[in-house]
Amino acid sequence: MRLQCEVEVLSRLLPTCGLRGRGRAARALVSLGRPPGAAGAGIYLMVCTARDRGGARYKVQQNVERLFTRFVEEGKATVRLREPAVDLCLSKANVINLKTFLSAVRLAHQGNDTGVLPLSPLVPAKNSDVEKPKTKMIITSRRDYPLTKSFPFSLEHLQTSYCKLARIDSRVLCLRKLRKLDLSHNHIKQLPATLGDLVCLQELDLHDNHLEAFSGALCSSSLQKSLQFLDLSQNQIQALPIEFCQLRGLVQLRLDDNALLRLPCRIGQLSRLRFLSAARNKLPFLPSDFRKLSLENLDLFGNPFEQPNPLVPNIQLKIPSTLLECAARATVNHRIPYGCHLLPSHLCKDLEVAKTCRCGSACLSSFIQITVTMNLHHVSHTVVLVDNMGGTEAPVLCYFCSLGCYSQFLDRHLQSSG
């Protein structure tokens, strides 16, 4: 039997202080078998690396002192031998293959059922057997998609496009080294929360699928720090969750050809965002926080933007203000700490999306709302034309906490337009 993994051989005859941190494990092919042409010879473990393809042999029968399998679910295990006194530290192995391999080693040590063990001929390894770990795999048809073989644990870039996948393969979610994952042109309808366990993931392409939502749980996962590129174009998404703006590492975001009715209200928190594309959606206006963006390229072509009219306000003022409104405004204005350990979760969410008046004060559910015109060049160096008329302006929401603030704005607006 053969196992592809990384192996570090540690001698227990040497001082153990700091021993495990002295070197790096090497990519190796570990074989369990008998030397060829040696009838009746014992069973050996042979470790072949790129530097030593001839391999180092270790007797197994009645020679295994202990198997350490605490981290076998992470592809790690250690085989402790009596003679020589070494530990064979295995890592980055396929979990299923590792479990099978360790079971075979245990049986070989006991000398039981050796006739049925999946033994391999102990011959020098080929270059391809101990070559560097595979870091990139591109699959562009369903017939090439692996159904029985596992994905290499070492993958950093995986593309599985045009494979008619209805969901993300659980084997993919175990590839903890992935930096780029391309699942475009499939039939995926839902994203599992465990996608957020890919702690190194920087680029995620979900272009041309059947997604109707992007999970808030993913926005609260490790993707907050790692994810830089996200392509959700050509799906069926109508809205993004409140938590979406926690993905503060985003540099490029593509949302084209969905059914978006609005952008996240706190989109200005995406301070690293430089490329934003949300063409051909159903956006009637942009959130007020949109003004805080600092982009290099912006594309909002093909949205049914409404004609701004500051003289027709949406008045939601409650006079006198409720106790809840007063408390909420004070909490935000004075930056009073809060959290789910102090307040009900629904109140925390309301505070997180509190609106900001032109005067800088907060308002929760008592406000005046209007739309005003904003030239998109104020937030982006390059702007794709908003319409066929050559325009680069779009309506953006604007809020006022009182009649006084709205009146001051209206006076200035009338003076400038008069």
Short mmCIF file of C-alpha atoms in Angstrom, two decimals:
data_model
loop_
_atom_site.label_atom_id
_atom_site.label_comp_id
_atom_site.label_asym_id
_atom_site.label_seq_id
_atom_site.Cartn_x
_atom_site.Cartn_y
_atom_site.Cartn_z
CA MET A 1 0.00 0.00 0.00
CA ARG A 2 1.23 3.50 -0.80
CA LEU A 3 0.50 6.85 0.82
CA GLN A 4 1.38 10.29 -0.53
CA CYS A 5 2.12 12.72 2.30
CA GLU A 6 4.84 14.73 3.99
CA VAL A 7 7.13 12.83 6.34
CA GLU A 8 9.59 13.94 8.98
CA VAL A 9 11.83 11.30 10.58
CA LEU A 10 12.72 12.21 14.19
CA SER A 11 15.26 10.21 16.16
CA ARG A 12 14.36 9.63 19.80
CA LEU A 13 18.03 9.00 20.63
CA LEU A 14 18.72 12.71 20.18
CA PRO A 15 17.81 15.37 22.75
CA THR A 16 14.12 16.07 22.33
CA CYS A 17 14.20 19.69 23.46
CA GLY A 18 13.16 21.77 20.45
CA LEU A 19 13.60 18.81 18.12
CA ARG A 20 10.26 19.07 16.37
CA GLY A 21 10.85 22.64 15.33
CA ARG A 22 14.24 22.05 13.68
CA GLY A 23 13.22 21.09 10.17
CA ARG A 24 10.45 20.85 7.64
CA ALA A 25 8.81 17.66 6.52
CA ALA A 26 9.54 16.55 2.95
CA ARG A 27 7.04 15.38 0.37
CA ALA A 28 7.28 11.60 0.31
CA LEU A 29 5.80 8.34 -0.90
CA VAL A 30 5.38 5.92 2.00
CA SER A 31 5.02 2.26 1.00
CA LEU A 32 4.05 -0.76 3.07
CA GLY A 33 5.29 -4.05 1.57
CA ARG A 34 8.02 -6.66 1.09
CA PRO A 35 11.28 -6.28 -0.86
CA PRO A 36 10.84 -7.72 -4.39
CA GLY A 37 12.30 -11.19 -4.94
CA ALA A 38 12.77 -11.83 -1.21
CA ALA A 39 10.40 -14.69 -0.47
CA GLY A 40 9.36 -14.83 3.14
CA ALA A 41 10.97 -11.47 3.93
CA GLY A 42 9.36 -9.37 6.57
CA ILE A 43 7.08 -6.41 5.99
CA TYR A 44 8.71 -2.99 5.82
CA LEU A 45 7.83 0.67 5.62
CA MET A 46 9.79 2.49 2.92
CA VAL A 47 9.96 6.29 2.77
CA CYS A 48 10.98 7.74 -0.63
CA THR A 49 11.62 11.46 -1.12
CA ALA A 50 12.87 13.59 -4.02
CA ARG A 51 16.38 13.53 -2.48
CA ASP A 52 16.32 9.81 -1.68
CA ARG A 53 14.16 8.00 -4.22
CA GLY A 54 15.81 4.69 -3.25
CA GLY A 55 14.05 5.02 0.08
CA ALA A 56 14.77 4.31 3.72
CA ARG A 57 13.35 1.00 5.03
CA TYR A 58 11.94 0.29 8.48
CA LYS A 59 10.82 -3.14 9.69
CA VAL A 60 7.17 -3.23 10.83
CA GLN A 61 6.37 -6.67 12.26
CA GLN A 62 6.58 -6.59 16.08
CA ASN A 63 8.43 -3.27 15.74
CA VAL A 64 5.69 -0.60 16.12
CA GLU A 65 5.79 0.79 19.63
CA ARG A 66 2.79 3.10 19.22
CA LEU A 67 0.54 4.84 16.68
CA PHE A 68 -0.40 8.45 17.44
CA THR A 69 -3.72 9.19 15.73
CA ARG A 70 -5.17 12.11 17.70
CA PHE A 71 -5.03 14.42 14.67
CA VAL A 72 -5.81 11.87 11.99
CA GLU A 73 -8.87 13.92 10.91
CA GLU A 74 -6.41 16.66 9.93
CA GLY A 75 -4.33 14.26 7.84
CA LYS A 76 -1.67 13.84 10.56
CA ALA A 77 -0.33 10.80 12.43
CA THR A 78 2.91 9.45 13.88
CA VAL A 79 4.29 5.91 13.70
CA ARG A 80 6.72 5.24 16.59
CA LEU A 81 9.20 2.42 15.92
CA ARG A 82 11.30 0.47 18.42
CA GLU A 83 14.32 -0.25 16.21
CA PRO A 84 15.59 2.14 15.07
CA ALA A 85 14.15 4.47 17.73
CA VAL A 86 12.48 6.93 15.38
CA ASP A 87 9.14 8.64 14.93
CA LEU A 88 7.76 8.81 11.39
CA CYS A 89 5.63 11.96 11.46
CA LEU A 90 3.07 11.93 8.64
CA SER A 91 1.21 15.09 7.63
CA LYS A 92 -0.84 16.58 4.80
CA ALA A 93 -2.21 13.16 3.90
CA ASN A 94 -5.65 12.33 2.56
CA VAL A 95 -7.67 11.45 5.66
CA ILE A 96 -9.38 8.34 4.24
CA ASN A 97 -6.16 6.96 2.78
CA LEU A 98 -4.29 7.70 6.01
CA LYS A 99 -6.81 5.77 8.13
CA THR A 100 -6.58 2.78 5.78
CA PHE A 101 -2.77 2.94 5.81
CA LEU A 102 -2.57 3.03 9.62
CA SER A 103 -4.92 0.06 9.88
CA ALA A 104 -2.66 -1.90 7.54
CA VAL A 105 0.44 -0.92 9.58
CA ARG A 106 -1.27 -2.11 12.76
CA LEU A 107 -2.12 -5.51 11.21
CA ALA A 108 1.40 -5.87 9.79
CA HIS A 109 2.88 -5.17 13.23
CA GLN A 110 0.71 -7.87 14.80
CA GLY A 111 1.51 -10.33 12.02
CA ASN A 112 -2.18 -11.06 11.49
CA ASP A 113 -3.81 -11.54 8.09
CA THR A 114 -0.64 -10.52 6.25
CA GLY A 115 -1.88 -12.41 3.22
CA VAL A 116 -4.76 -10.04 2.68
CA LEU A 117 -2.91 -6.79 3.35
CA PRO A 118 -2.71 -4.33 0.40
CA LEU A 119 1.10 -4.57 0.17
CA SER A 120 3.19 -2.75 -2.42
CA PRO A 121 6.50 -3.83 -3.97
CA LEU A 122 9.27 -1.88 -2.27
CA VAL A 123 10.89 -0.34 -5.34
CA PRO A 124 12.50 3.09 -5.78
CA ALA A 125 10.01 5.87 -6.36
CA LYS A 126 9.58 7.64 -9.68
CA ASN A 127 10.05 11.37 -10.03
CA SER A 128 6.30 11.77 -10.45
CA ASP A 129 5.66 9.92 -7.18
CA VAL A 130 7.57 12.40 -5.04
CA GLU A 131 7.20 15.55 -7.13
CA LYS A 132 6.20 18.78 -5.50
CA PRO A 133 2.61 18.91 -4.20
CA LYS A 134 0.04 19.86 -6.81
CA THR A 135 -1.20 23.38 -6.19
CA LYS A 136 -3.47 23.99 -9.19
CA MET A 137 -6.29 22.00 -10.79
CA ILE A 138 -8.63 23.13 -13.56
CA ILE A 139 -11.72 21.09 -14.48
CA THR A 140 -14.01 22.44 -17.20
CA SER A 141 -16.37 19.55 -17.97
CA ARG A 142 -18.54 17.17 -16.00
CA ARG A 143 -16.83 14.06 -17.40
CA ASP A 144 -13.48 15.19 -15.98
CA TYR A 145 -14.85 15.82 -12.49
CA PRO A 146 -13.33 13.31 -10.01
CA LEU A 147 -15.99 11.12 -8.44
CA THR A 148 -13.84 8.42 -6.82
CA LYS A 149 -10.48 10.18 -6.36
CA SER A 150 -9.85 12.84 -3.75
CA PHE A 151 -8.65 16.34 -4.51
CA PRO A 152 -4.96 16.90 -3.64
CA PHE A 153 -4.71 18.26 -0.12
CA SER A 154 -2.08 20.77 -1.33
CA LEU A 155 -4.33 22.61 -3.82
CA GLU A 156 -4.20 26.40 -3.71
CA HIS A 157 -6.15 27.06 -6.93
CA LEU A 158 -9.17 24.97 -7.92
CA GLN A 159 -11.49 25.60 -10.85
CA THR A 160 -14.51 23.37 -11.45
CA SER A 161 -16.58 25.13 -14.11
CA TYR A 162 -19.29 23.77 -16.44
CA CYS A 163 -19.66 20.66 -14.24
CA LYS A 164 -23.40 21.10 -13.51
CA LEU A 165 -22.75 21.06 -9.76
CA ALA A 166 -25.90 21.59 -7.67
CA ARG A 167 -23.90 22.17 -4.48
CA ILE A 168 -20.33 22.61 -3.35
CA ASP A 169 -18.52 19.29 -2.92
CA SER A 170 -17.71 18.59 0.75
CA ARG A 171 -14.26 17.39 -0.36
CA VAL A 172 -13.54 20.90 -1.63
CA LEU A 173 -14.40 22.34 1.78
CA CYS A 174 -11.53 20.31 3.29
CA LEU A 175 -8.88 21.98 1.11
CA ARG A 176 -7.63 24.39 3.76
CA LYS A 177 -4.82 25.78 1.58
CA LEU A 178 -7.14 27.07 -1.14
CA ARG A 179 -6.48 30.67 -2.13
CA LYS A 180 -8.56 30.73 -5.31
CA LEU A 181 -11.81 28.82 -5.83
CA ASP A 182 -13.65 29.09 -9.15
CA LEU A 183 -17.10 27.46 -9.18
CA SER A 184 -18.48 29.50 -12.08
CA HIS A 185 -20.99 28.19 -14.65
CA ASN A 186 -22.66 25.59 -12.41
CA HIS A 187 -26.12 25.13 -10.84
CA ILE A 188 -25.29 25.96 -7.23
CA LYS A 189 -28.29 27.31 -5.30
CA GLN A 190 -26.93 27.62 -1.77
CA LEU A 191 -23.58 28.17 -0.08
CA PRO A 192 -22.68 26.07 3.00
CA ALA A 193 -21.54 27.88 6.14
CA THR A 194 -18.42 25.68 6.17
CA LEU A 195 -17.16 27.57 3.12
CA GLY A 196 -16.06 30.14 5.69
CA ASP A 197 -13.60 27.59 7.13
CA LEU A 198 -11.28 28.08 4.14
CA VAL A 199 -9.07 30.46 6.06
CA CYS A 200 -6.69 31.21 3.16
CA LEU A 201 -9.37 31.89 0.53
CA GLN A 202 -8.67 35.16 -1.31
CA GLU A 203 -10.67 34.75 -4.53
CA LEU A 204 -14.14 33.23 -4.86
CA ASP A 205 -15.83 33.07 -8.28
CA LEU A 206 -19.50 32.04 -8.27
CA HIS A 207 -20.32 33.63 -11.62
CA ASP A 208 -23.31 32.13 -13.49
CA ASN A 209 -24.99 29.95 -10.84
CA HIS A 210 -28.48 29.83 -9.30
CA LEU A 211 -27.78 31.64 -6.03
CA GLU A 212 -30.65 33.55 -4.46
CA ALA A 213 -28.77 34.74 -1.36
CA PHE A 214 -25.33 35.17 0.16
CA SER A 215 -25.24 33.87 3.72
CA GLY A 216 -24.67 36.31 6.57
CA ALA A 217 -22.77 33.54 8.37
CA LEU A 218 -20.10 33.60 5.65
CA CYS A 219 -19.67 37.34 6.20
CA SER A 220 -18.92 36.67 9.88
CA SER A 221 -16.42 33.89 9.15
CA SER A 222 -12.68 33.94 8.47
CA LEU A 223 -13.53 35.35 5.02
CA GLN A 224 -13.74 38.74 6.75
CA LYS A 225 -9.97 39.03 6.59
CA SER A 226 -8.94 36.79 3.71
CA LEU A 227 -11.43 37.38 0.87
CA GLN A 228 -10.29 40.00 -1.66
CA PHE A 229 -12.14 39.07 -4.86
CA LEU A 230 -15.81 38.01 -5.02
CA ASP A 231 -17.79 37.40 -8.21
CA LEU A 232 -21.53 36.86 -7.71
CA SER A 233 -22.57 38.01 -11.18
CA GLN A 234 -25.28 36.24 -13.19
CA ASN A 235 -27.21 34.84 -10.25
CA GLN A 236 -30.66 35.57 -8.81
CA ILE A 237 -29.74 37.62 -5.73
CA GLN A 238 -32.21 40.37 -4.72
CA ALA A 239 -30.43 41.65 -1.62
CA LEU A 240 -27.22 41.17 0.31
CA PRO A 241 -27.28 40.67 4.11
CA ILE A 242 -26.50 43.40 6.64
CA GLU A 243 -23.35 41.49 7.59
CA PHE A 244 -21.99 41.67 4.03
CA CYS A 245 -19.97 44.81 4.79
CA GLN A 246 -17.95 42.85 7.35
CA LEU A 247 -15.97 41.49 4.37
CA ARG A 248 -13.59 44.40 4.75
CA GLY A 249 -10.76 42.79 2.84
CA LEU A 250 -12.70 43.01 -0.45
CA VAL A 251 -10.85 44.77 -3.25
CA GLN A 252 -12.99 43.66 -6.20
CA LEU A 253 -16.72 42.91 -6.13
CA ARG A 254 -18.83 41.86 -9.14
CA LEU A 255 -22.63 41.81 -8.81
CA ASP A 256 -23.69 42.19 -12.46
CA ASP A 257 -26.85 40.62 -13.86
CA ASN A 258 -28.68 39.82 -10.64
CA ALA A 259 -32.02 41.15 -9.37
CA LEU A 260 -30.60 43.49 -6.73
CA LEU A 261 -33.13 46.00 -5.38
CA ARG A 262 -30.58 47.69 -3.13
CA LEU A 263 -26.93 47.66 -2.16
CA PRO A 264 -25.85 47.10 1.47
CA CYS A 265 -26.62 50.20 3.53
CA ARG A 266 -23.15 50.17 5.14
CA ILE A 267 -21.24 49.67 1.90
CA GLY A 268 -18.94 52.56 2.84
CA GLN A 269 -17.29 50.26 5.40
CA LEU A 270 -15.60 48.42 2.51
CA SER A 271 -12.65 50.78 2.71
CA ARG A 272 -10.35 48.58 0.57
CA LEU A 273 -12.85 48.18 -2.27
CA ARG A 274 -11.44 49.51 -5.55
CA PHE A 275 -13.47 47.77 -8.28
CA LEU A 276 -17.27 47.56 -8.05
CA SER A 277 -19.57 46.34 -10.79
CA ALA A 278 -23.35 46.05 -10.32
CA ALA A 279 -24.58 46.55 -13.88
CA ARG A 280 -27.99 45.37 -15.10
CA ASN A 281 -29.74 45.04 -11.76
CA LYS A 282 -32.91 46.72 -10.41
CA LEU A 283 -31.37 49.47 -8.29
CA PRO A 284 -33.65 52.53 -7.96
CA PHE A 285 -31.03 54.48 -5.97
CA LEU A 286 -27.79 54.11 -4.03
CA PRO A 287 -27.42 54.01 -0.23
CA SER A 288 -26.23 57.15 1.51
CA ASP A 289 -23.07 55.34 2.66
CA PHE A 290 -22.05 55.02 -1.00
CA ARG A 291 -20.43 58.46 -0.70
CA LYS A 292 -17.69 57.01 1.53
CA LEU A 293 -16.29 54.69 -1.13
CA SER A 294 -12.97 55.36 -2.85
CA LEU A 295 -12.94 53.35 -6.07
CA GLU A 296 -10.78 53.03 -9.15
CA ASN A 297 -13.48 51.58 -11.40
CA LEU A 298 -17.28 51.64 -11.09
CA ASP A 299 -19.93 50.13 -13.39
CA LEU A 300 -23.65 50.69 -12.66
CA PHE A 301 -24.91 50.61 -16.25
CA GLY A 302 -28.42 49.35 -16.93
CA ASN A 303 -30.13 50.05 -13.59
CA PRO A 304 -33.58 51.72 -13.49
CA PHE A 305 -32.43 54.68 -11.38
CA GLU A 306 -35.23 57.00 -10.26
CA GLN A 307 -35.19 60.70 -11.04
CA PRO A 308 -34.09 62.50 -7.83
CA ASN A 309 -36.57 65.02 -6.41
CA PRO A 310 -35.45 66.70 -3.16
CA LEU A 311 -38.75 68.61 -3.04
CA VAL A 312 -40.77 65.41 -2.50
CA PRO A 313 -39.51 63.99 0.81
CA ASN A 314 -40.50 60.74 2.46
CA ILE A 315 -41.35 61.95 5.97
CA GLN A 316 -41.10 59.33 8.70
CA LEU A 317 -40.71 61.73 11.64
CA LYS A 318 -42.36 60.84 14.94
CA ILE A 319 -43.05 63.93 17.05
CA PRO A 320 -42.37 63.77 19.89
CA SER A 321 -39.62 61.19 19.48
CA THR A 322 -40.18 57.86 21.16
CA LEU A 323 -38.01 56.79 24.08
CA LEU A 324 -36.50 54.08 21.86
CA GLU A 325 -35.52 56.65 19.24
CA CYS A 326 -33.96 58.99 21.81
CA ALA A 327 -32.01 56.14 23.42
CA ALA A 328 -30.84 54.83 20.03
CA ARG A 329 -29.66 58.26 18.89
CA ALA A 330 -27.78 58.83 22.15
CA THR A 331 -26.11 55.41 21.91
CA VAL A 332 -24.81 56.05 18.38
CA ASN A 333 -24.01 59.76 18.77
CA HIS A 334 -22.04 59.26 21.99
CA ARG A 335 -20.53 55.95 20.85
CA ILE A 336 -21.81 54.08 23.88
CA PRO A 337 -20.66 50.43 23.75
CA TYR A 338 -23.39 47.86 23.19
CA GLY A 339 -23.71 44.22 22.23
CA CYS A 340 -25.97 41.18 22.36
CA HIS A 341 -24.88 40.63 25.99
CA LEU A 342 -26.50 43.98 26.87
CA LEU A 343 -29.34 44.40 24.36
CA PRO A 344 -31.69 42.11 22.42
CA SER A 345 -30.14 41.08 19.11
CA HIS A 346 -32.80 42.85 17.01
CA LEU A 347 -31.97 46.17 18.70
CA CYS A 348 -28.27 45.62 18.00
CA LYS A 349 -29.03 45.08 14.32
CA ASP A 350 -31.14 48.27 14.24
CA LEU A 351 -28.27 50.25 15.75
CA GLU A 352 -25.82 48.83 13.22
CA VAL A 353 -27.91 50.22 10.34
CA ALA A 354 -28.79 53.55 11.96
CA LYS A 355 -29.07 56.35 9.42
CA THR A 356 -26.86 59.45 9.52
CA CYS A 357 -28.24 62.95 9.05
CA ARG A 358 -26.38 65.57 7.02
CA CYS A 359 -25.59 67.25 10.36
CA GLY A 360 -23.79 64.09 11.52
CA SER A 361 -26.41 62.97 14.03
CA ALA A 362 -27.96 59.50 13.98
CA CYS A 363 -31.60 58.59 13.43
CA LEU A 364 -33.22 55.19 13.68
CA SER A 365 -36.90 55.07 12.65
CA SER A 366 -37.71 58.79 12.82
CA PHE A 367 -36.30 60.64 9.81
CA ILE A 368 -36.90 62.47 6.54
CA GLN A 369 -35.64 60.71 3.42
CA ILE A 370 -34.97 62.17 -0.02
CA THR A 371 -32.86 61.28 -3.06
CA VAL A 372 -30.30 63.68 -4.43
CA THR A 373 -28.05 63.58 -7.48
CA MET A 374 -24.43 62.50 -7.06
CA ASN A 375 -21.77 62.53 -9.75
CA LEU A 376 -20.15 59.11 -9.51
CA HIS A 377 -16.74 60.59 -10.27
CA HIS A 378 -16.81 61.77 -6.64
CA VAL A 379 -16.26 58.15 -5.55
CA SER A 380 -14.50 56.57 -8.52
CA HIS A 381 -11.68 57.54 -10.88
CA THR A 382 -13.22 55.61 -13.82
CA VAL A 383 -17.00 55.42 -14.28
CA VAL A 384 -18.82 53.37 -16.88
CA LEU A 385 -21.70 55.44 -18.26
CA VAL A 386 -24.86 54.97 -16.23
CA ASP A 387 -27.12 55.20 -19.28
CA ASN A 388 -27.04 55.52 -23.05
CA MET A 389 -27.17 59.32 -22.76
CA GLY A 390 -23.61 59.54 -21.48
CA GLY A 391 -24.55 60.26 -17.86
CA THR A 392 -22.31 59.60 -14.87
CA GLU A 393 -24.81 60.71 -12.22
CA ALA A 394 -27.04 58.56 -10.03
CA PRO A 395 -29.55 59.14 -7.22
CA VAL A 396 -28.33 58.60 -3.68
CA LEU A 397 -30.37 58.49 -0.49
CA CYS A 398 -30.09 61.36 1.95
CA TYR A 399 -31.48 61.48 5.51
CA PHE A 400 -32.39 64.25 7.96
CA CYS A 401 -33.00 63.82 11.67
CA SER A 402 -35.39 66.80 11.98
CA LEU A 403 -37.42 69.35 10.07
CA GLY A 404 -34.75 71.94 10.90
CA CYS A 405 -31.99 70.00 9.14
CA TYR A 406 -34.20 69.38 6.12
CA SER A 407 -35.18 73.06 5.92
CA GLN A 408 -31.54 74.18 5.95
CA PHE A 409 -30.73 71.75 3.14
CA LEU A 410 -33.78 72.86 1.14
CA ASP A 411 -32.80 76.55 1.43
CA ARG A 412 -29.32 75.84 0.08
CA HIS A 413 -30.71 73.61 -2.68
CA LEU A 414 -33.20 76.23 -3.87
CA GLN A 415 -30.57 78.96 -3.81
CA SER A 416 -28.10 76.90 -5.86
CA SER A 417 -30.74 75.87 -8.42
CA GLY A 418 -32.22 79.37 -8.62
#
